[in-house]
Structure formats: C-alpha cells, structure tokens
Coordinates of C-alpha atoms and ligand atoms in Angstrom, one line a residue:
X848 CA 30.8 168.1 266.9
X849 CA 32.3 164.7 267.4
X850 CA 35.6 164.6 269.3
X851 CA 38.4 162.6 267.9
X852 CA 41.1 161.8 270.4
X853 CA 44.6 161.9 268.9
X854 CA 47.7 160.0 270.1
X855 CA 50.7 161.2 268.1
X856 CA 54.0 159.3 268.2
X857 CA 57.2 161.1 267.4
X858 CA 57.7 164.7 268.2
X859 CA 60.3 165.7 265.6
X860 CA 59.8 167.6 262.3
X861 CA 56.6 165.8 261.3
X862 CA 55.2 165.7 264.9
X863 CA 55.2 169.5 264.7
X864 CA 53.7 169.6 261.2
X865 CA 50.8 167.2 262.2
X866 CA 50.2 168.9 265.6
X867 CA 50.0 172.3 263.9
X868 CA 47.4 170.8 261.5
X869 CA 45.3 169.5 264.3
X870 CA 45.3 172.9 266.0
X871 CA 44.3 174.8 262.9
X872 CA 42.0 172.5 261.0
X873 CA 38.8 173.3 263.0
X874 CA 39.5 177.0 262.8
X875 CA 39.4 177.0 259.0
X876 CA 37.4 174.0 257.8
X877 CA 33.7 173.2 258.8
X878 CA 34.0 169.6 259.9
X879 CA 32.0 167.1 261.9
X880 CA 35.1 165.8 263.7
X881 CA 37.2 167.9 266.0
X882 CA 40.7 166.6 266.9
X883 CA 41.6 166.6 270.6
X884 CA 45.3 166.5 271.4
X885 CA 45.0 163.7 273.9
X886 CA 48.5 162.3 274.1
X887 CA 52.0 162.8 272.7
X888 CA 54.5 160.0 272.7
X889 CA 58.2 160.0 272.2
X890 CA 60.9 157.8 273.8
X891 CA 62.8 161.0 274.6
X892 CA 60.8 162.0 277.7
X893 CA 62.2 165.5 278.0
X894 CA 61.3 166.2 274.4
X895 CA 57.9 164.8 274.8
X896 CA 57.2 166.9 277.9
X897 CA 58.2 170.2 276.4
X898 CA 56.4 169.3 273.2
X899 CA 53.2 168.6 275.2
X900 CA 53.5 172.0 276.9
X901 CA 54.2 173.8 273.6
X902 CA 51.4 172.2 271.6
X903 CA 48.8 171.6 274.3
X904 CA 48.8 167.8 274.6
X905 CA 46.8 166.6 277.6
X906 CA 49.2 163.8 278.5
X907 CA 52.6 162.3 277.7
X908 CA 53.7 158.7 277.0
X909 CA 57.2 157.3 276.4
X910 CA 56.1 153.9 275.2
X911 CA 53.9 153.7 272.1
X912 CA 52.6 150.3 273.3
X913 CA 51.0 152.0 276.3
X914 CA 49.6 154.7 274.1
X915 CA 48.0 152.2 271.8
X916 CA 46.5 150.3 274.8
X917 CA 44.7 153.4 276.0
X918 CA 40.9 153.4 275.6
X919 CA 40.7 157.2 275.3
X920 CA 42.7 157.2 272.0
X921 CA 40.8 157.0 268.7
X922 CA 43.6 157.7 266.2
X923 CA 47.3 156.9 266.2
X924 CA 49.4 159.3 264.2
X925 CA 52.8 157.8 263.2
X926 CA 55.5 160.5 262.9
X927 CA 58.4 158.1 263.5
X928 CA 61.5 157.0 261.6
X929 CA 60.6 154.6 258.8
X930 CA 61.7 151.4 260.6
X931 CA 59.0 152.0 263.3
X932 CA 56.1 152.5 261.0
X933 CA 55.1 148.9 260.5
X934 CA 55.3 147.7 264.1
X935 CA 53.3 150.6 265.4
X936 CA 50.7 150.6 262.6
X937 CA 50.1 146.9 262.9
X938 CA 49.7 147.1 266.7
X939 CA 47.4 150.1 266.3
X940 CA 45.2 148.4 263.7
X941 CA 44.9 145.3 266.0
X942 CA 43.8 147.6 268.8
X943 CA 41.1 149.0 266.4
X944 CA 42.6 152.5 266.1
X945 CA 42.4 154.7 263.1
X946 CA 45.9 155.5 261.7
X947 CA 47.6 158.3 259.9
X948 CA 51.1 157.3 259.0
X949 CA 54.0 159.4 257.6
X950 CA 55.5 158.5 254.3
X951 CA 57.1 156.4 253.1
X952 CA 54.6 153.8 254.3
X953 CA 57.4 151.4 255.2
X954 CA 61.0 150.6 254.3
X955 CA 60.0 148.3 251.4
X956 CA 57.0 146.8 249.7
X957 CA 57.0 143.6 251.7
X958 CA 56.9 145.5 255.0
X959 CA 54.2 147.7 253.6
X960 CA 52.1 144.7 252.6
X961 CA 51.8 143.6 256.2
X962 CA 50.5 147.0 257.1
X963 CA 47.9 147.0 254.4
X964 CA 46.8 143.6 255.5
X965 CA 46.5 144.7 259.1
X966 CA 44.4 147.8 258.5
X967 CA 42.2 146.0 256.0
X968 CA 41.6 143.1 258.4
X969 CA 40.8 145.5 261.3
X970 CA 38.7 147.7 258.9
X971 CA 40.2 150.8 260.5
X972 CA 40.4 154.2 258.6
X973 CA 44.0 154.6 257.4
X974 CA 45.9 157.3 255.5
X975 CA 49.5 158.1 254.4
X976 CA 50.8 161.6 254.6
X977 CA 51.9 162.3 251.1
X978 CA 51.2 166.0 251.8
X979 CA 52.3 167.5 248.5
X980 CA 49.1 166.4 246.8
X981 CA 47.3 169.0 248.9
X982 CA 49.3 172.0 247.9
X983 CA 46.6 173.9 246.1
X984 CA 48.7 174.4 242.9
X985 CA 49.3 170.6 242.8
X986 CA 45.6 169.9 243.4
X987 CA 44.8 172.3 240.6
X988 CA 47.1 170.5 238.3
X989 CA 45.2 167.3 239.0
X990 CA 41.9 169.1 238.1
X991 CA 43.3 170.4 234.8
X992 CA 44.5 166.9 233.8
X993 CA 41.1 165.4 234.8
X994 CA 39.3 168.0 232.7
X995 CA 41.4 166.7 229.7
X996 CA 43.1 170.1 229.1
X997 CA 46.5 168.6 228.4
X998 CA 45.2 165.9 226.0
X999 CA 47.3 162.9 225.6
X1000 CA 50.3 163.0 228.0
X1001 CA 53.7 162.4 226.4
X1002 CA 56.2 163.3 229.2
X1003 CA 56.4 163.4 233.0
X1004 CA 59.6 164.9 234.5
X1005 CA 60.2 165.2 238.2
X1006 CA 63.0 165.8 240.7
X1007 CA 63.6 166.3 244.4
X1008 CA 67.1 167.8 245.1
X1009 CA 68.9 168.6 248.3
X1010 CA 72.5 169.3 249.3
X1011 CA 72.9 168.6 253.1
X1012 CA 74.9 165.3 253.1
X1013 CA 77.8 166.4 250.8
X1014 CA 80.3 166.6 253.7
X1015 CA 81.8 163.2 254.6
X1016 CA 81.8 164.4 258.2
X1017 CA 78.0 164.2 258.5
X1018 CA 77.4 161.1 260.7
X1019 CA 74.8 158.4 260.0
X1020 CA 72.2 157.0 262.3
X1021 CA 70.5 158.0 265.5
X1022 CA 68.6 161.1 266.4
X1023 CA 67.9 163.3 263.4
X1024 CA 70.3 161.4 261.2
X1025 CA 68.4 158.1 261.0
X1026 CA 67.7 158.9 257.3
X1027 CA 71.4 158.0 256.5
X1028 CA 71.1 154.6 258.2
X1029 CA 69.7 152.0 255.9
X1030 CA 68.4 149.9 258.7
X1031 CA 66.2 152.8 259.9
X1032 CA 65.3 154.4 256.6
X1033 CA 65.1 151.4 254.3
X1034 CA 66.7 153.3 251.5
X1035 CA 68.2 156.7 250.9
X1036 CA 66.8 159.4 248.6
X1037 CA 64.6 156.9 246.8
X1038 CA 62.3 156.3 249.8
X1039 CA 62.8 159.6 251.5
X1040 CA 62.5 162.2 248.7
X1041 CA 61.7 160.4 245.4
X1042 CA 58.7 158.7 247.1
X1043 CA 57.0 162.1 247.2
X1044 CA 57.6 162.6 243.4
X1045 CA 56.3 159.1 242.7
X1046 CA 53.2 159.5 244.8
X1047 CA 52.4 162.8 243.0
X1048 CA 53.2 161.2 239.6
X1049 CA 50.9 158.2 240.2
X1050 CA 48.1 160.5 241.3
X1051 CA 48.5 162.8 238.3
X1052 CA 49.4 160.4 235.5
X1053 CA 48.4 156.9 236.6
X1054 CA 50.4 153.8 237.1
X1055 CA 54.1 153.2 236.2
X1056 CA 54.8 150.0 234.4
X1057 CA 58.5 149.7 234.4
X1058 CA 61.7 151.5 235.4
X1059 CA 65.4 151.6 234.6
X1060 CA 67.4 153.3 237.3
X1061 CA 70.9 154.0 238.6
X1062 CA 71.8 155.0 242.1
X1063 CA 75.1 156.1 243.7
X1064 CA 76.4 156.3 247.2
X1065 CA 79.0 159.0 247.0
X1066 CA 80.2 158.8 250.6
X1067 CA 80.9 155.1 251.3
X1068 CA 81.6 155.2 255.0
X1069 CA 80.4 157.5 257.9
X1070 CA 80.7 157.5 261.6
X1071 CA 77.5 156.0 263.1
X1072 CA 76.1 158.2 265.8
X1073 CA 75.0 155.3 268.0
X1074 CA 78.1 153.1 267.9
X1075 CA 80.7 155.8 267.3
X1076 CA 82.3 153.6 264.7
X1077 CA 83.1 154.2 261.1
X1078 CA 80.6 152.0 259.2
X1079 CA 79.6 151.3 255.6
X1080 CA 76.8 153.5 254.3
X1081 CA 74.0 151.4 252.9
X1082 CA 71.7 154.1 251.5
X1083 CA 71.5 155.5 248.0
X1084 CA 72.7 159.1 248.0
X1085 CA 71.3 159.8 244.6
X1086 CA 69.1 158.2 242.0
X1087 CA 68.2 158.8 238.4
X1088 CA 65.3 156.9 236.8
X1089 CA 63.8 156.3 233.4
X1090 CA 60.2 155.2 233.6
X1091 CA 57.2 154.3 231.4
X1092 CA 53.7 154.9 232.5
X1093 CA 50.8 152.6 231.7
X1094 CA 49.3 155.5 229.6
X1095 CA 52.3 155.3 227.3
X1096 CA 54.1 158.5 228.5
X1097 CA 57.8 158.6 229.2
X1098 CA 59.2 159.8 232.5
X1099 CA 62.4 160.9 234.1
X1100 CA 62.8 161.1 237.9
X1101 CA 65.9 162.3 239.8
X1102 CA 66.7 162.7 243.4
X1103 CA 69.9 163.5 245.3
X1104 CA 71.2 165.1 248.5
X1105 CA 74.3 166.2 246.5
X1106 CA 72.9 169.1 244.4
X1107 CA 74.9 172.0 245.9
X1108 CA 72.6 175.0 246.3
X1109 CA 69.3 173.1 246.4
X1110 CA 67.5 172.6 249.8
X1111 CA 64.2 171.1 248.8
X1112 CA 63.7 171.5 245.0
X1113 CA 60.7 169.3 244.4
X1114 CA 59.4 169.9 240.9
X1115 CA 57.4 168.3 238.1
X1116 CA 56.6 169.2 234.5
X1117 CA 54.0 167.4 232.4
X1118 CA 53.8 167.8 228.6
X1119 CA 50.6 166.9 226.8
X1120 CA 49.3 167.1 223.3
X1121 CA 47.6 170.5 223.9
X1122 CA 49.2 171.9 227.0
X1123 CA 51.9 171.6 229.6
X1124 CA 52.0 172.2 233.3
X1125 CA 54.9 172.7 235.7
X1126 CA 55.2 173.2 239.5
X1127 CA 58.1 174.0 241.8
X1128 CA 58.0 173.6 245.6
X1129 CA 60.2 176.7 246.0
X1130 CA 57.3 178.8 244.5
X1131 CA 54.6 176.5 245.7
X1132 CA 51.6 178.7 245.2
X1133 CA 52.2 179.1 241.5
X1134 CA 51.3 176.7 238.7
X1135 CA 52.9 177.2 235.3
X1136 CA 50.6 176.5 232.3
X1137 CA 51.1 176.7 228.6
X1138 CA 48.2 176.0 226.2
X1139 CA 49.0 175.7 222.5
X1140 CA 45.3 176.4 221.7
X1141 CA 45.7 180.0 222.9
X1142 CA 45.5 182.8 220.4
X1143 CA 48.9 183.0 218.7
X1144 CA 49.8 186.5 219.7
X1145 CA 49.0 185.8 223.4
X1146 CA 50.4 182.3 223.6
X1147 CA 53.0 181.7 226.3
X1148 CA 53.6 180.3 229.7
X1149 CA 51.2 181.6 232.3
X1150 CA 52.2 181.8 235.9
X1151 CA 48.9 181.1 237.8
X1152 CA 48.9 182.5 241.3
X1153 CA 46.8 179.8 242.9
X1154 CA 45.1 182.0 245.5
X1155 CA 41.7 182.7 244.1
X1156 CA 38.3 182.0 245.6
X1157 CA 35.0 181.1 244.0
X1158 CA 35.7 177.4 244.0
X1159 CA 38.3 177.6 241.3
X1160 CA 41.5 177.3 243.3
X1161 CA 41.4 174.3 245.6
X1162 CA 41.3 174.9 249.4
X1163 CA 41.9 178.7 249.0
X1164 CA 38.4 179.8 250.0
X1165 CA 39.2 178.4 253.5
X1166 CA 42.1 180.9 254.1
X1167 CA 42.5 184.6 253.5
X1168 CA 41.4 186.8 250.6
X1169 CA 42.3 186.3 246.9
X1170 CA 46.0 187.1 246.2
X1171 CA 47.3 186.1 249.7
X1172 CA 49.3 183.0 249.6
X1173 CA 49.8 180.1 252.0
X1174 CA 52.7 177.6 252.5
X1175 CA 54.1 174.2 253.2
X1176 CA 52.3 173.7 256.6
X1177 CA 48.9 174.2 255.0
X1178 CA 49.3 171.0 252.9
X1179 CA 49.1 169.1 256.3
X1180 CA 46.0 171.0 257.3
X1181 CA 44.4 170.2 254.0
X1182 CA 45.1 166.5 254.2
X1183 CA 43.8 166.3 257.7
X1184 CA 40.6 168.2 256.7
X1185 CA 40.2 165.7 253.8
X1186 CA 40.8 162.8 256.1
X1187 CA 38.2 164.0 258.7
X1188 CA 35.7 164.8 255.9
X1189 CA 36.3 161.2 254.6
X1190 CA 35.4 159.9 258.1
X1191 CA 32.2 161.8 258.0
X1192 CA 31.3 160.8 254.5
X1193 CA 32.5 157.2 254.7
X1194 CA 34.7 158.0 251.6
X1195 CA 38.3 157.5 252.7
X1196 CA 40.7 160.2 251.8
X1197 CA 43.5 159.2 249.5
X1198 CA 46.2 157.8 249.7
X1199 CA 45.1 154.9 251.9
X1200 CA 47.7 152.4 252.9
X1201 CA 46.8 150.3 249.9
X1202 CA 47.1 153.2 247.6
X1203 CA 50.5 154.1 249.0
X1204 CA 51.7 150.6 248.5
X1205 CA 52.0 151.4 244.8
X1206 CA 54.6 154.1 245.5
X1207 CA 56.5 151.5 247.6
X1208 CA 56.5 149.0 244.7
X1209 CA 57.8 151.7 242.4
X1210 CA 60.6 152.5 244.9
X1211 CA 61.4 148.8 245.2
X1212 CA 61.6 148.4 241.4
X1213 CA 63.9 151.4 241.2
X1214 CA 66.3 150.0 243.8
X1215 CA 66.1 146.5 242.1
X1216 CA 66.8 148.0 238.7
X1217 CA 69.8 150.0 240.0
X1218 CA 71.2 146.8 241.6
X1219 CA 70.7 144.5 238.6
X1220 CA 71.4 147.1 235.9
X1221 CA 68.3 146.4 233.8
X1222 CA 64.6 147.4 233.3
X1223 CA 62.4 146.2 236.1
X1224 CA 58.6 145.8 236.1
X1225 CA 56.7 147.4 238.9
X1226 CA 54.7 144.9 241.0
X1227 CA 50.9 145.5 240.7
X1228 CA 48.9 146.4 243.8
Ligands
NAD2398 N1 55.6 164.4 254.6 C1 56.7 165.1 254.6 O1 56.9 166.1 254.0 C2 57.8 164.5 255.5 C3 58.9 165.4 255.9 C4 59.8 164.9 256.8 C5 59.7 163.6 257.3 N2 58.7 162.8 256.9 C6 58.5 161.4 257.4 O2 58.1 161.5 258.8 C7 58.6 160.5 259.6 C8 59.4 161.1 260.7 O3 60.4 162.0 260.2 P1 60.9 163.3 261.1 O4 61.6 164.1 260.1 O5 59.7 163.9 261.8 O6 61.8 162.6 262.1 P2 62.5 163.3 263.4 O7 63.8 162.6 263.5 O8 62.5 164.7 263.3 O9 61.6 162.9 264.6 C9 61.4 161.5 265.0 C10 61.0 161.5 266.5 O10 60.6 160.2 266.8 C11 61.2 159.9 268.1 N3 61.3 158.4 268.1 C12 62.1 157.6 267.3 N4 61.8 156.3 267.5 C13 60.9 156.3 268.5 C14 60.2 155.2 269.1 N5 60.4 153.9 268.8 N6 59.2 155.5 270.0 C15 59.0 156.8 270.3 N7 59.6 157.8 269.8 C16 60.5 157.6 268.8 C17 62.5 160.6 268.1 O11 62.9 160.8 269.5 C18 62.1 161.9 267.4 O12 61.6 162.9 268.3 C19 59.5 159.7 258.6 O13 58.9 158.6 258.2 C20 59.8 160.6 257.5 O14 60.0 160.0 256.2 C21 57.7 163.2 256.0

C-alpha cells in the first residue's frame, strides 16, 4: 500500500467530515493509497490540539503556510471558510501538493479561475468536495439517466432550504458565523447551499445556458462578531431561480435560510418523457422513481431503498448487508475512495477544480441576474 500523507486545514464541521472519511476509507474500500493523518492545522491552537488528539493526527500546525512548506505532506485538504480557499490552494499547488478543497471552490468565478490555473500549471491532482454526488441514491439517479430510462428531459426542480438565520439577533462574521459575512463567504445561500444543487444538476442534466433570478436579504443589518458593531448584511438570504439547460429542459432552483421548519431540505425532481425521479436529503437512501411504461395496474411511484448489493446500488456492497442504510458522512468516504482510486488509475475523480468552475459561473450568473433584473447567460468553462 502506498502511504498518502494528509495535511488538513480547518478543524470545524468539514474538518470532522473529512477526517472521518480518512479514518474509514481503508477499512471499507480496497485501495492502493492509504491516507495517513500527518498534520492538522487551525489558527485556533487549542481547537487544533484537541482535534489532533481526538482524530489521531500526528502533528499540529497553526499556520497553513508552514503546513504547505513541509516535505512530509502529500495532500492539502482545505476545510476553511470560502475566503481562504484560493490563497491556500494556489500556494499548495505551487508547492506541488495534491489538493482536496471544500465547496464552493471560491467566492466567485474570477477567484476560482486563479485556482484552476494554478492546479493545471502545477499538474497536481485536485478535487472539489461536492459530496452529494456520492450519496448512493443520487449516484443511482445518474446511472438511470445515463441508461436513457427517463428519455428526453423536460424539467429539473431543486431546492435547499434551512431556517437558522430568521432571528435578527443572529450575528454575522467570525467563528462559525462567517457564512453571514459576505467578505468571508462571497455570497449567501447561493454559494453556500444552492451551489450543491447546481453541482448535482450539472452532473445529472448537463450545462445550464441562462438564468433569471431574484434574491432577498430579509435582515438588512446584524452585529458583526469581530467588530461588535451593527453592520450592513451583504449576503443573499434567499434566492429563487429560473434556468434553461443546454438540453432544452426548464429548471427552477430555490434556496433560503428562512423556511421555518426546514433544517437541510436538499431535494431534486427530474421529469422526463418516460419517467421521473426524485430525491430528498432527509430520506437520503431512497430514490423515488415513476415509469410511465409500467403495466397500467401497477403503475405508480416506487420508493427504491438504495441499499442492495450485487453491483446494482452504487457503493452499497462496501458497507453492511442489503437493507441496512448508511448516511451523510458516507458520501465523504465515497468521494475520498473515488479520489484515491483516481490517483491509482490516473483518471481524476470528478469534480476537479475546472469542473467545479462551472458551478461557480452559474452562481455568478444568478447573482448578476438578481442584481440587474434580467436573464443572464452563464459563462462557459
Ligand atoms: N460539503 C458540504 O456538505 C459542506 C458542509 C459544510 C461546509 N462546507 C464548506 O466547508 C468549508 C468549511 O466550512 P465549515 O462548516 O467546516 O466551517 P467551520 O467554521 O465549522 O470551520 C472552519 C475552521 O477553520 C478555521 N480557520 C478559519 N480560518 C483559518 C485560517 N486562515 N487558518 C487556519 N484555520 C482557519 C476555524 O478556526 C475553524 O475551526 C466552507 O468552504 C464550507 O462552504 C461544505
């Protein structure tokens, strides 16, 4: 087995999800590469030390530049707020490190372009963590579409709804709340939540040509955690989008943090000439499928429990026995397994930085359209 030394930056939510994947992947997948948890880096030293102890990292850094300068690190994993992605990734690429970067790739397309340029110039393996592609039910949806079962696609409908910023007393900026600070996040729900829906949509249904969007910032001012002052809120709290795909299908996308009762309702439904499919993160192991060609008296929506083996249900033969489900964290194990397999095969796992740039361009077009109040074309990658 080849050892792959990991240097992970940022020990928050995603630091945990990625560390968990590193610890599990070799236990469940047969791979040539074995990750070694060499170093954890966070500018909060206390947090980094306790994180290292909990997850078994061999060493601790508080400055990502020092981490990147180390000869014993092969891969830099970026689990930082969005404003740090570009600087760290570009430095890591220059140092010849492989990179796994959390989504969204950057705060906007221009920033992302610099990252794509840097990894391609350095010829280093690179990958963006749009993990929902690797939920087995979503991967199964991709296979069904590729098999042509839906026929011509007419409609794509997706949303990602939350409700945690409704109170005007939630501050913006700083630890844990950087998502509400436009300088750190780049945008609000468009880059944070809708980017997931867009990545899945591009993967399942091809490129988006143009969009017409509206956004709203319901709470206009919030206390900034770092300055203690009441400051203007620059992010979009909600967005609603009409879109047209290159294949002629029509789409609606919606995202908000103001949908009372919803914590992470990430869904899509696709309607084709012969069949429809639908998926919902709250019931992530199920794929709903309706096929008009079924015998009339049995025709109806099927709820496929995506837990079978025998090669039919993606990834599931690596886990337990048929009928036993897995969860959110497994999507990170799957993407890591695919990334490591890609290293062994020389066939990069998707999405690479360049592929993720397309999502960034769609997000840019959405924000531009909302600002200008008109249809906007999506820049081509
Ligand atoms: N794929 C997904 O489902 C998913 C889910 C959540 C977040 N994300 C993405 O992951 C990234 C991180 O989000 P999170 O929720 O883990 O954030 P978080 O706030 O939970 O953690 C960020 C960590 O980074 C540290 N940090 C910040 N700036 C630093 C710097 N310059 N140097 C060193 N350490 C620094 C903080 O101290 C903190 O521990 C974001 O880009 C976000 O969009 C993806």
